[in-house]
Short mmCIF file of C-alpha atoms and ligand atoms in Angstrom, two decimals:
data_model
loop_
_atom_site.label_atom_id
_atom_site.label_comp_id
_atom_site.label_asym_id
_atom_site.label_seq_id
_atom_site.Cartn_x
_atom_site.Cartn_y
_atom_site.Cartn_z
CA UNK A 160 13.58 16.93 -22.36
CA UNK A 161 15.61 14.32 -24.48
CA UNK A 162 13.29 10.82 -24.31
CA UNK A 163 15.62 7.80 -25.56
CA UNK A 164 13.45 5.84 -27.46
CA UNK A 165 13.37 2.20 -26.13
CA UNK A 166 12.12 -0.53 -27.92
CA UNK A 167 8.56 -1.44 -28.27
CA UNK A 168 7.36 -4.63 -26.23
CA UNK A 169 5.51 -7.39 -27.12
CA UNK A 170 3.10 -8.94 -24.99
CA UNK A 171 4.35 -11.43 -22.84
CA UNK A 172 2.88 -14.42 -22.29
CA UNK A 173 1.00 -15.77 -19.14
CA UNK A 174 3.03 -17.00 -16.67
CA UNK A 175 3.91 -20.46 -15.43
CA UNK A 176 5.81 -20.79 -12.36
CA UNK A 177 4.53 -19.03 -9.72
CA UNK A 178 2.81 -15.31 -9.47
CA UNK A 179 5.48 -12.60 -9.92
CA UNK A 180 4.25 -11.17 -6.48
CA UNK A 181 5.19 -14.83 -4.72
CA UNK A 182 8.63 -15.02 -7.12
CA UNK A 183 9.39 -11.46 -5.93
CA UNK A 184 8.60 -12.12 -2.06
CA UNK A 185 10.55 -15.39 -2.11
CA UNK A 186 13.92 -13.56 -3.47
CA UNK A 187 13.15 -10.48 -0.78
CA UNK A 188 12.77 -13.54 1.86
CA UNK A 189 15.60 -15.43 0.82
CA UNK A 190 19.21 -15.47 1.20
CA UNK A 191 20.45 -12.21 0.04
CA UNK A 192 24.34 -12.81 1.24
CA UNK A 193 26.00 -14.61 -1.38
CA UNK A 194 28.59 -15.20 0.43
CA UNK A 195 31.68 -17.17 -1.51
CA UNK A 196 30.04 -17.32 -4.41
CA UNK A 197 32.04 -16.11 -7.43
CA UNK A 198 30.69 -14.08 -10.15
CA UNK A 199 31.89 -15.87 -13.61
CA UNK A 200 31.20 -12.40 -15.10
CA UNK A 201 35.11 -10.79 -15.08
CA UNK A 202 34.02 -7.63 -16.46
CA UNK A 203 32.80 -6.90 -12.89
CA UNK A 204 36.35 -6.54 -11.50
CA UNK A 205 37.95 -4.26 -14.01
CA UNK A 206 37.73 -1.23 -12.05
CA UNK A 207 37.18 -0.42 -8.33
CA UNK A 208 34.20 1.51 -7.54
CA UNK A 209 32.69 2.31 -4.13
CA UNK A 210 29.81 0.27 -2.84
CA UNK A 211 29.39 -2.02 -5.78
CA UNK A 212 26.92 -4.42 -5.00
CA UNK A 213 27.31 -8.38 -5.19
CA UNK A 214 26.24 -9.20 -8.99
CA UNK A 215 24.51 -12.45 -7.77
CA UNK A 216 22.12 -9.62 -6.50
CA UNK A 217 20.91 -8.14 -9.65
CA UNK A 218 21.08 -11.43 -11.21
CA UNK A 219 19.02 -13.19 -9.10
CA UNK A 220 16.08 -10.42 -9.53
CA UNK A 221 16.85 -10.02 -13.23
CA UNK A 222 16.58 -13.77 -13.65
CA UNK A 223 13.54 -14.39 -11.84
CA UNK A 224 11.41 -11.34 -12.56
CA UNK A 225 12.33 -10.25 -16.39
CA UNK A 226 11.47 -12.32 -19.19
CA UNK A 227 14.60 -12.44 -21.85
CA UNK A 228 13.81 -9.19 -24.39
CA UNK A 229 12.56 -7.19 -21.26
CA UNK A 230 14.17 -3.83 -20.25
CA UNK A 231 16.65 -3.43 -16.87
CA UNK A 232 17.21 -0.25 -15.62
CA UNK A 233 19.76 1.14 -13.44
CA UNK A 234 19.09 4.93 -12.89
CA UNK A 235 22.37 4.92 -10.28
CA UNK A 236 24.28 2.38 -12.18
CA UNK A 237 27.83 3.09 -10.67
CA UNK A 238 30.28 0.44 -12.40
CA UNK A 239 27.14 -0.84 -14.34
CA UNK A 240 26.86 -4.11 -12.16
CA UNK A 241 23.14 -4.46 -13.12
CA UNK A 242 23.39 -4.13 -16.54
CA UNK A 243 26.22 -6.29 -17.14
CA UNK A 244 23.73 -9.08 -15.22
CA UNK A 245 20.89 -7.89 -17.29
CA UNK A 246 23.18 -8.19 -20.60
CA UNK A 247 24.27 -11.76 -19.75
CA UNK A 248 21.22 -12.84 -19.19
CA UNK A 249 19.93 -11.88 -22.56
CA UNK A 250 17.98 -8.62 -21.46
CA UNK A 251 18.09 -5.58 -22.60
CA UNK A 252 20.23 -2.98 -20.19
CA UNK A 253 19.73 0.67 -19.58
CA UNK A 254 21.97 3.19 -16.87
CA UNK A 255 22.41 6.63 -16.30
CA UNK A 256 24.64 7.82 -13.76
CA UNK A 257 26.08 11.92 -12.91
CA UNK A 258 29.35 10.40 -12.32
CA UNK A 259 31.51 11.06 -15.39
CA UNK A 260 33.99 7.93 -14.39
CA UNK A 261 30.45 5.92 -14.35
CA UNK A 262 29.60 6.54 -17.74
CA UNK A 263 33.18 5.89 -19.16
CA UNK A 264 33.19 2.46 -17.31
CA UNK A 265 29.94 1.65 -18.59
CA UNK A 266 31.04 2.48 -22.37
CA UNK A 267 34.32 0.21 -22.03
CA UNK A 268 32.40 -2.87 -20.14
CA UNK A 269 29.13 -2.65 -22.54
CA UNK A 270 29.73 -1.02 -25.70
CA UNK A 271 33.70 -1.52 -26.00
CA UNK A 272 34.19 -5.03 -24.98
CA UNK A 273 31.75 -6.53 -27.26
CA UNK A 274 33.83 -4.59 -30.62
CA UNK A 275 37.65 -4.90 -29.48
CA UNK A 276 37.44 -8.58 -28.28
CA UNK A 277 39.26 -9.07 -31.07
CA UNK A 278 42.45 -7.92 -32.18
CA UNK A 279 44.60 -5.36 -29.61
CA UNK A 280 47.79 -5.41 -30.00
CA UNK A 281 48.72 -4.60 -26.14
CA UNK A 282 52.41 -4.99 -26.82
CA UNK A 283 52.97 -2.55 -29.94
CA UNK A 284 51.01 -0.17 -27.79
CA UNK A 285 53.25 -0.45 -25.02
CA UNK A 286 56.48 -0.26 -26.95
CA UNK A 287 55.27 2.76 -28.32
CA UNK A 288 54.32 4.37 -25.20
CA UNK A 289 58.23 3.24 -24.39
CA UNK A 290 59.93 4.67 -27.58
CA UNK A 291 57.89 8.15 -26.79
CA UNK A 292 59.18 8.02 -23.24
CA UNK A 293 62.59 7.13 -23.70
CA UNK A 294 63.34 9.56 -26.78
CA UNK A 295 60.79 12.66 -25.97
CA UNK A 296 60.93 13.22 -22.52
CA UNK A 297 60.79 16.92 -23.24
CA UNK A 298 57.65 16.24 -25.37
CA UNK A 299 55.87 14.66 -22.65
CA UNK A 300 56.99 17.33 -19.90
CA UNK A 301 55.83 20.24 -22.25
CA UNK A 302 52.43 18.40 -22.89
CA UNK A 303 52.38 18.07 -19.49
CA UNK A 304 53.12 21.45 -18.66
CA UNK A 305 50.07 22.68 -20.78
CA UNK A 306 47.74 20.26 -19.95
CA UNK A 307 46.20 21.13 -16.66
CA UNK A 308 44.97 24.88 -15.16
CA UNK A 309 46.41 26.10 -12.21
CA UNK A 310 44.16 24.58 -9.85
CA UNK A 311 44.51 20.96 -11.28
CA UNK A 312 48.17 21.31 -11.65
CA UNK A 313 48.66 21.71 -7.97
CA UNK A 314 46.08 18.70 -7.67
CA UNK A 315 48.24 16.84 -9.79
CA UNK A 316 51.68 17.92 -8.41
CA UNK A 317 50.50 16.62 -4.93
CA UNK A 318 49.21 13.10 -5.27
CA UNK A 319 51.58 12.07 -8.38
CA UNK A 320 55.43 11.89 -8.08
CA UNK A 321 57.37 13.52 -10.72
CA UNK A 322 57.89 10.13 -13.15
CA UNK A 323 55.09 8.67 -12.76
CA UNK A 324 53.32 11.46 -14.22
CA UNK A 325 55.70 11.44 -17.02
CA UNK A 326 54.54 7.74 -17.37
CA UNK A 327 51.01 8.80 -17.13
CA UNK A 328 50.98 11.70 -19.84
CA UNK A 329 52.64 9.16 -22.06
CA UNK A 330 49.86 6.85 -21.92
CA UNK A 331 46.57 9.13 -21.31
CA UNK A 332 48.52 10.66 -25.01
CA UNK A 333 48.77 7.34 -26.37
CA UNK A 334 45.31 6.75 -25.45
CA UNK A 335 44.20 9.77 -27.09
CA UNK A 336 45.85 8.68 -30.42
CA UNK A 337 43.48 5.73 -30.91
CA UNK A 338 41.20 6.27 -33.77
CA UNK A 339 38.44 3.59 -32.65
CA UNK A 340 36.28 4.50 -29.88
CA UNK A 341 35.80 1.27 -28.42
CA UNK A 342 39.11 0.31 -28.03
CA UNK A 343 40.08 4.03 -26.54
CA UNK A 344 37.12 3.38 -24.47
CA UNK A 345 38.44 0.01 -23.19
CA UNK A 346 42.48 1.41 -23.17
CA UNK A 347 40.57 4.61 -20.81
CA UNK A 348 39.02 2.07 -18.34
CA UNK A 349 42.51 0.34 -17.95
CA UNK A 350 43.90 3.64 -17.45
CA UNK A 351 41.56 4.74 -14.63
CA UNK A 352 41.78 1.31 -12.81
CA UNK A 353 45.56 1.41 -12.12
CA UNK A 354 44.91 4.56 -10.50
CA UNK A 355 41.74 4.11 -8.56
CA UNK A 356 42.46 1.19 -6.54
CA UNK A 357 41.93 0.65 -2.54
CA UNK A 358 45.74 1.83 -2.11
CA UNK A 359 45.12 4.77 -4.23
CA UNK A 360 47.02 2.73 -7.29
CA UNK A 361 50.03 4.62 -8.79
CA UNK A 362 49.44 8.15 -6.80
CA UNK A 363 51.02 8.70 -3.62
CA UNK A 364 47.56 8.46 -1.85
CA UNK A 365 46.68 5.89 0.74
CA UNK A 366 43.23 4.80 1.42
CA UNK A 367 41.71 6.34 -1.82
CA UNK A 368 38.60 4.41 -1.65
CA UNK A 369 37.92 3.83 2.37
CA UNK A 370 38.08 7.47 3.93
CA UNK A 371 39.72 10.63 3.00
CA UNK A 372 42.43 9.94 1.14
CA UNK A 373 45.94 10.76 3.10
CA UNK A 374 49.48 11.46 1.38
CA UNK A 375 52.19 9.57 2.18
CA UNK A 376 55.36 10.84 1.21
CA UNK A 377 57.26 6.81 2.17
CA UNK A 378 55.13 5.59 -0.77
CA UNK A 379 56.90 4.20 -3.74
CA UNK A 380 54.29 4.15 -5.99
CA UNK A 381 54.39 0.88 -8.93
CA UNK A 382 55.34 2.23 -12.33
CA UNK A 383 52.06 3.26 -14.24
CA UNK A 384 53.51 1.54 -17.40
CA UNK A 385 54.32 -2.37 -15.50
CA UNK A 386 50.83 -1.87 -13.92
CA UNK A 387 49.34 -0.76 -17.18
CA UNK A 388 51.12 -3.53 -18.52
CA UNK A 389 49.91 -5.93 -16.04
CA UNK A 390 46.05 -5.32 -16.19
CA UNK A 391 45.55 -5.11 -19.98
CA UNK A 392 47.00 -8.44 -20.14
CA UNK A 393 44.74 -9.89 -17.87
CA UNK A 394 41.44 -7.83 -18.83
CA UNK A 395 42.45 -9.05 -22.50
CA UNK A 396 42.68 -12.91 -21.31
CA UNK A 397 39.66 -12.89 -19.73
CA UNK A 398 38.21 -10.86 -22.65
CA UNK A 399 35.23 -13.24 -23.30
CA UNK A 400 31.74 -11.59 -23.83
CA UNK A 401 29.35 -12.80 -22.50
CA UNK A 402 26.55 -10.86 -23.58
CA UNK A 403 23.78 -10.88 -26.08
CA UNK A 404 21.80 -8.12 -26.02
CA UNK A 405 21.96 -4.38 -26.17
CA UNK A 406 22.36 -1.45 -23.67
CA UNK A 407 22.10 2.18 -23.13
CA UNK A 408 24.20 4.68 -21.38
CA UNK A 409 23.28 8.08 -20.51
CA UNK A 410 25.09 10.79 -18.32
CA UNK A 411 21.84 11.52 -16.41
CA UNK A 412 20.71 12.83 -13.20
CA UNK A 413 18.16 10.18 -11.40
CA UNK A 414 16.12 12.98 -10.47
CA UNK A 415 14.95 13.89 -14.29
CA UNK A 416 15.52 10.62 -16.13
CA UNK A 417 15.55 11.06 -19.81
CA UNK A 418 13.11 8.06 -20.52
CA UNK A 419 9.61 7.66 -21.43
CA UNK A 420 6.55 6.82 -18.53
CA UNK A 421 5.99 2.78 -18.70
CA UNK A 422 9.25 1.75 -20.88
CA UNK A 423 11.16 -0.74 -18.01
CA UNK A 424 10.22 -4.03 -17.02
CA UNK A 425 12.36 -4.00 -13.90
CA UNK A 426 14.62 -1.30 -11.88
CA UNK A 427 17.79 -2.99 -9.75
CA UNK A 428 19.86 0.01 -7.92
CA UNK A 429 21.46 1.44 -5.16
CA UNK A 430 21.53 5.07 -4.52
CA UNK A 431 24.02 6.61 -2.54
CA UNK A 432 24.66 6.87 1.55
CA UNK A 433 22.76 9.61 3.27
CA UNK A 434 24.35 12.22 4.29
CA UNK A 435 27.61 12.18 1.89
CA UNK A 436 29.03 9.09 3.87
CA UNK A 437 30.83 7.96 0.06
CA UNK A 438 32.17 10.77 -1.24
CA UNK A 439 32.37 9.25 -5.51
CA UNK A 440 34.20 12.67 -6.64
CA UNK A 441 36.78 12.19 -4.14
CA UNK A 442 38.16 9.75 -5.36
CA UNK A 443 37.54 9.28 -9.22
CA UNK A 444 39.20 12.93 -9.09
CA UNK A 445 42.24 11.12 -9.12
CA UNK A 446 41.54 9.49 -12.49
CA UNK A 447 39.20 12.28 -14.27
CA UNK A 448 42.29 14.83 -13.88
CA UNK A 449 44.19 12.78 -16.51
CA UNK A 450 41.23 12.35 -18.99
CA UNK A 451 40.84 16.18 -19.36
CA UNK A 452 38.71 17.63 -16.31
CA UNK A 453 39.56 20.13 -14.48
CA UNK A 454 39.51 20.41 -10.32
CA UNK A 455 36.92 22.96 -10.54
CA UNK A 456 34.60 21.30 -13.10
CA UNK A 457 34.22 18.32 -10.67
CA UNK A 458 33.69 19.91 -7.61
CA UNK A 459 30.72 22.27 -9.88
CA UNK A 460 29.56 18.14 -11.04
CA UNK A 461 29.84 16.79 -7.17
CA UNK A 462 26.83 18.92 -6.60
CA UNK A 463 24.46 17.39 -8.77
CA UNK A 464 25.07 13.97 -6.37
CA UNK A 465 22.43 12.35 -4.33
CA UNK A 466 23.16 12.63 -0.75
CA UNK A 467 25.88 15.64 -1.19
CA UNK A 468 26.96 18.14 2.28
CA UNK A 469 25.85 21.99 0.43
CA UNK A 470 22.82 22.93 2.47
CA UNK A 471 21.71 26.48 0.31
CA UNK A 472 19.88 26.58 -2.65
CA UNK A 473 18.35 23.39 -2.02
CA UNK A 474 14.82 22.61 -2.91
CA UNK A 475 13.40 20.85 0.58
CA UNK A 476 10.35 18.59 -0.04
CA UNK A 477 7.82 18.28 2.67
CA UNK A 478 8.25 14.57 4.04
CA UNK A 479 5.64 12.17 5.13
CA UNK A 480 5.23 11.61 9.31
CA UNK A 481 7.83 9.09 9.73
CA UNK A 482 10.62 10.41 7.76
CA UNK A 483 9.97 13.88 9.04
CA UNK A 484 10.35 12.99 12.42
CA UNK A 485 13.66 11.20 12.14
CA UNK A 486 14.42 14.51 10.31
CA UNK A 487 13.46 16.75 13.56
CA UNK A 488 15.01 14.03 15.67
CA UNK A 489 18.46 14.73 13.76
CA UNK A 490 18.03 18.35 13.52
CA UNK A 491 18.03 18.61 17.15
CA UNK A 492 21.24 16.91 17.82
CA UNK A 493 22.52 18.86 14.69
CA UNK A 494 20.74 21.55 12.76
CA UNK A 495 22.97 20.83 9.78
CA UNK A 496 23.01 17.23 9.32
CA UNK A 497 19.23 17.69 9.98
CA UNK A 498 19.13 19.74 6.57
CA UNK A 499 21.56 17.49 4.88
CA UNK A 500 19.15 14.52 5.40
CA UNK A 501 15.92 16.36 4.62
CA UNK A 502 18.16 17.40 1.23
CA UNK A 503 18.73 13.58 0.95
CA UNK A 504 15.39 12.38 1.17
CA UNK A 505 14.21 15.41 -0.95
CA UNK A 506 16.31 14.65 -3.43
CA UNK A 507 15.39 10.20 -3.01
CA UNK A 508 12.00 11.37 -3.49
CA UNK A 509 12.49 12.71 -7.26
CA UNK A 510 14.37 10.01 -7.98
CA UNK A 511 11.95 7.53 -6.52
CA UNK A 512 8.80 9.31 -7.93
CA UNK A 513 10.78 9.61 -11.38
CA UNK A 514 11.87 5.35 -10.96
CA UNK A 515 7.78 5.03 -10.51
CA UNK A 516 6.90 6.86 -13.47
CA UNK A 517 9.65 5.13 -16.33
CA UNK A 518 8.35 1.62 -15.05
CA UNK A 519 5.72 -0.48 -16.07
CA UNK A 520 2.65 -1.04 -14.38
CA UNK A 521 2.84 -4.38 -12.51
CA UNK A 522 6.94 -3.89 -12.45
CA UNK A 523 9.34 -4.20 -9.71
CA UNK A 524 11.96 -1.72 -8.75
CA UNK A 525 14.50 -3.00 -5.85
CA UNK A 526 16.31 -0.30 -4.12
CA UNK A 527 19.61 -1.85 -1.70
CA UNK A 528 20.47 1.06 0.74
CA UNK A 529 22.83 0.54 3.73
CA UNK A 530 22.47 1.41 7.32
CA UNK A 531 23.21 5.37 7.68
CA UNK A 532 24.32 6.54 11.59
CA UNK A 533 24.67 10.39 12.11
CA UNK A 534 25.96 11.73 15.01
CA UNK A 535 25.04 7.89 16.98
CA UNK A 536 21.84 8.36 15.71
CA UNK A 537 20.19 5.42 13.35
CA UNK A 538 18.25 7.26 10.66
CA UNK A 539 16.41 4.27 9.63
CA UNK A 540 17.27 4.50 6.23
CA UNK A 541 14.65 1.85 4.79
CA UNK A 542 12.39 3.00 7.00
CA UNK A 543 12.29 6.25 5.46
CA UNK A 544 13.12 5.02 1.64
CA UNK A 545 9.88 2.77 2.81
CA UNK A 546 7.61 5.73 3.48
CA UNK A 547 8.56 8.02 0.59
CA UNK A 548 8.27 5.13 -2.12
CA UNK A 549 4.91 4.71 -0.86
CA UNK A 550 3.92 8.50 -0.89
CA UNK A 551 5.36 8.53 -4.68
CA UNK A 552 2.63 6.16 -5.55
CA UNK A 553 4.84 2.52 -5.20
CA UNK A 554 3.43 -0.32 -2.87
CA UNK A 555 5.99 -2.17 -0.90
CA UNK A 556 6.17 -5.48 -0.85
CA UNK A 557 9.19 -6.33 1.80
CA UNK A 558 12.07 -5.51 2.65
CA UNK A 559 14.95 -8.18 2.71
CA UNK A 560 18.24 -7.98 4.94
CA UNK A 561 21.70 -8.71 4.08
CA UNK A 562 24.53 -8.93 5.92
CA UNK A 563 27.25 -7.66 4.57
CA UNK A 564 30.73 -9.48 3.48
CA UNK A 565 33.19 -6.84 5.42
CA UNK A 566 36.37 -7.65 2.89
CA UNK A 567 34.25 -7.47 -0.82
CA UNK A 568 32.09 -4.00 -0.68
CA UNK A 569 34.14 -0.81 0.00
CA UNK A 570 32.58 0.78 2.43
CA UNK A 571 32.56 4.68 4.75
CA UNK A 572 35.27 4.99 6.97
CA UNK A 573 33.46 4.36 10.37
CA UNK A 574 33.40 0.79 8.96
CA UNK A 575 36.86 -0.21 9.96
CA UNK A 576 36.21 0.49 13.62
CA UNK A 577 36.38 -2.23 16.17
CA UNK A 578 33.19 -1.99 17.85
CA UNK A 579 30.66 -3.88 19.34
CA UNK A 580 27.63 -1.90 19.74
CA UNK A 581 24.22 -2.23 18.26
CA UNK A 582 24.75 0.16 15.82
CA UNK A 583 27.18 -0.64 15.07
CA UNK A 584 26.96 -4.39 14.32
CA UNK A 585 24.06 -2.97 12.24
CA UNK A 586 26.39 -1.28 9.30
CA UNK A 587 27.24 -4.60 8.57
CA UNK A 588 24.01 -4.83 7.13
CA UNK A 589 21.76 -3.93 4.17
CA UNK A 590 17.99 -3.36 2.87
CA UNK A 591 16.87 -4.51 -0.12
CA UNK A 592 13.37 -2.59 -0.62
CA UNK A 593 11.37 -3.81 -2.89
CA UNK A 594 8.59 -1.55 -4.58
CA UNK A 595 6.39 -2.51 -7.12
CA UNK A 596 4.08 -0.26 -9.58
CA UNK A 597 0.61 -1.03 -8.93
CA UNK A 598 -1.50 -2.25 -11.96
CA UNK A 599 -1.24 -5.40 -13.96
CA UNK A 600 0.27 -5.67 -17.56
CA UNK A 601 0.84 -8.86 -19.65
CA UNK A 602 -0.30 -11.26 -16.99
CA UNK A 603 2.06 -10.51 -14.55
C1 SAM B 1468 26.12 2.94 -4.42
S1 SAM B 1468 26.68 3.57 -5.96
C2 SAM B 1468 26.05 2.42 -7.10
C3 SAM B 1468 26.91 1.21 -7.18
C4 SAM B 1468 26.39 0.19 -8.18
N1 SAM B 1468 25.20 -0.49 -7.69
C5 SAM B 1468 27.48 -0.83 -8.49
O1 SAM B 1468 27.26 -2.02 -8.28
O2 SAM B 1468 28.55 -0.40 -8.93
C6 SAM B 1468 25.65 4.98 -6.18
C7 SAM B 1468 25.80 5.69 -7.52
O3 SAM B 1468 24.86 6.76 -7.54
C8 SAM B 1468 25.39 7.76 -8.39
N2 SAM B 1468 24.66 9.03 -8.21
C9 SAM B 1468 24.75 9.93 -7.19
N3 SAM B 1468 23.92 10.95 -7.41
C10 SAM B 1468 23.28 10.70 -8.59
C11 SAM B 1468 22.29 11.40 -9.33
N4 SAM B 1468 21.80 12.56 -8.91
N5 SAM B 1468 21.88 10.84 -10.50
C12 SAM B 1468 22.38 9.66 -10.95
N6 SAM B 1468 23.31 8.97 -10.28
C13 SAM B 1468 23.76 9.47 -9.10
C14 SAM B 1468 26.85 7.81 -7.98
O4 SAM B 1468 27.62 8.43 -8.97
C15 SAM B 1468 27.16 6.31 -7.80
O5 SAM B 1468 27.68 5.80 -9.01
#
């Protein structure tokens, strides 16, 4: 297996204000809602992603537990929240993610933005992206014509009107054109977020983000160039980086991590809903199409994610008590969600047992997980998460609740509905597990 080599520590030394295990309980205790407060870090609202979490979250952890020079780790790292916290705060930041739209985000926000602050010339790139547009239409349809197989055409020919894919293959080719990776990293992120948006951005899709997105043929969808237009200008005015330290990327699954035993000083994530209730592939589909995958390539990735609906050639872990009864308890108002969850917690255990492993002894690893309900039954998510950290080796220390701010976090579907019950009063809340790795190391 590939090991990234991460920088050797130094010892730290002893600390002052508190024990970590009081500094870590206190945060768990605390006020987890951040409600109204603004993050001053503007990379965080470049793109939409599902289920980002708040980045007063990370920070606070990252802040109080890490030590500037120490190493934060996202395994599931989504649109890199943590390690842009980490970063600012003058750690150093490792990700992985499986999600190819992941990875590219993370490349423009924390690679990319720190080389092309300076010196993009938005407005030539646009005129060009004009001049091909007005005087090679036939180019364009041609390129666009060979660009896709069959099965992606159709995909393509569906959810994006005849001009604005014109528009589109005009600036994905523009794009393509640009010699320095970082700023075709950063023009690929702008690309991808006027597409992926809550309204399903310049496709003909409604509700990309919230539930299965729906076609709606009354749509008039903006102009890809006047929206491309739009958010370069104000991703290049806010362009002000704000961090100071350096970060990894890696296209990894969290259930093999390519990183050595004992290398992090801290572990900030979420991991996906049980039982599939995000579906990631669904919608970045609608932006991966244009930067050269095809339909059946993604749906061969979606797979490989945490949480996913295939029930065969799964390897099923035996459980401990607790989580294996909520298992049987499922399974006998529905065999298959039963084995969708077992394949959920299978798969949270490698990824748990593999977060235990790359941290260092004494080290904390927070885990936020929302409420899951299948078929109106609670599956006591952080119960569960609880029991299997522990049988990886972990030792909990608490678990902290936060309600959740309905209008920021995009969440499942079943979210929207008016209802009152106890259930479902609980999805507007979330668990914020904290582990830590027994053992003591540099006087924490
Ligand atoms: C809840 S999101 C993380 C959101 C993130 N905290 C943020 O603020 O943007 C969960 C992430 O887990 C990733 N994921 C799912 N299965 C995975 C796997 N097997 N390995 C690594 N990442 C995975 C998804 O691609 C998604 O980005």
């Amino acid at each position: 297996m590939l090991q990234v080599e991460l920088p050797l520590k130094l010892p730290r030394a002893d600390e002052e204000d508190g024990s970590y295990a009081d500094r870590m309980l206190g945060l768990l205790q605390g006020d987890l809602g951040f409600h109204g407060q603004k993050s001053p870090n503007i990379f965080h609202s470049w793109h939409a992603f599902p289920a980002k979490f708040p980045p007063q979250l990370p920070h606070a952890f990252i802040a109080e537990l890490t030590q500037p020079g120490d190493i934060v780790f996202d395994p599931m790292m989504g649109s890199c929240t943590t390690l842009l916290e980490a970063v600012a705060l003058g750690r150093a930041a490792v990700g992985t993610d499986i999600d190819p739209l992941s990875i590219r985000l993370g490349q423009a926000k924390l690679i990319a933005a720190r080389a092309v602050s300076a010196g993009i010339r938005g407005h030539e790139f646009l005129e060009r992206v004009r001049q091909r547009l007005s005087q090679q239409p036939e180019t364009l349809q041609k390129a666009l014509e060979k660009r896709f197989d069959e099965k992606t055409r159709s995909f393509v020919d569906y959810w994006f009107a005849p001009h604005t894919q014109l528009e589109l293959i005009a600036l994905i080719r523009e794009i393509e054109r640009i010699e320095d990776p970082a700023l075709r990293a950063f023009f690929t992120l702008t690309f991808s977020s006027i597409i992926i948006t809550k309204s399903g951005g310049v496709s003909m899709a409604r509700d990309l983000a919230h539930t299965r997105p729906h076609r709606v043929t009354d749509k008039v969808p903006n102009s890809p160039l006047e929206e491309f237009g739009k958010r370069l200008q104000k991703n290049l005015k806010n362009m002000k980086w704000q961090g100071r330290s350096e970060s990894t990327i890696l296209e990894a699954n969290s259930r093999k991590l390519p990183l050595g035993e004992n290398s992090i000083d801290l572990i900030v994530t979420s991991p996906p809903y049980a039982s599939n209730a995000i579906d990631y592939m669904r919608a970045h589909k609608f932006s991966l199409v244009w930067l050269g995958y095809a339909v059946d390539h993604l749906s061969q990735l979606r797979r490989g994610y945490i949480g996913g609906d295939a029930t065969t050639g799964i390897e099923y872990l035996p459980m401990p008590s607790y989580t294996q009864k909520m298992i049987h308890h499922l399974s006998a108002a529905d065999a298959k969600k039963g084995k969708v969850l077992h394949r959920y917690y299978s798969e949270m255990t490698e990824s748990l047992s593999e977060m235990q492993r790359v941290l260092r002894p004494g080290c904390a690893a927070i885990v936020v997980v929302g409420t899951s309900v299948i078929r109106g039954i609670d599956i006591q998510i952080h119960h569960c998460l609880r029991e299997i950290g522990e049988a990886v080796g972990f030792e909990h220390v608490h678990t902290g609740v936060r309600q959740l701010d309905r209008d920021k976090r995009m969440m499942p579907a079943r979210w929207n509905r008016k209802n009152n019950t106890g259930i479902e009063a609980r999805m507007h809340e979330e668990y914020v597990i904290g582990f830590r790795k027994p053992g003591t190391e540099d006087g924490r």
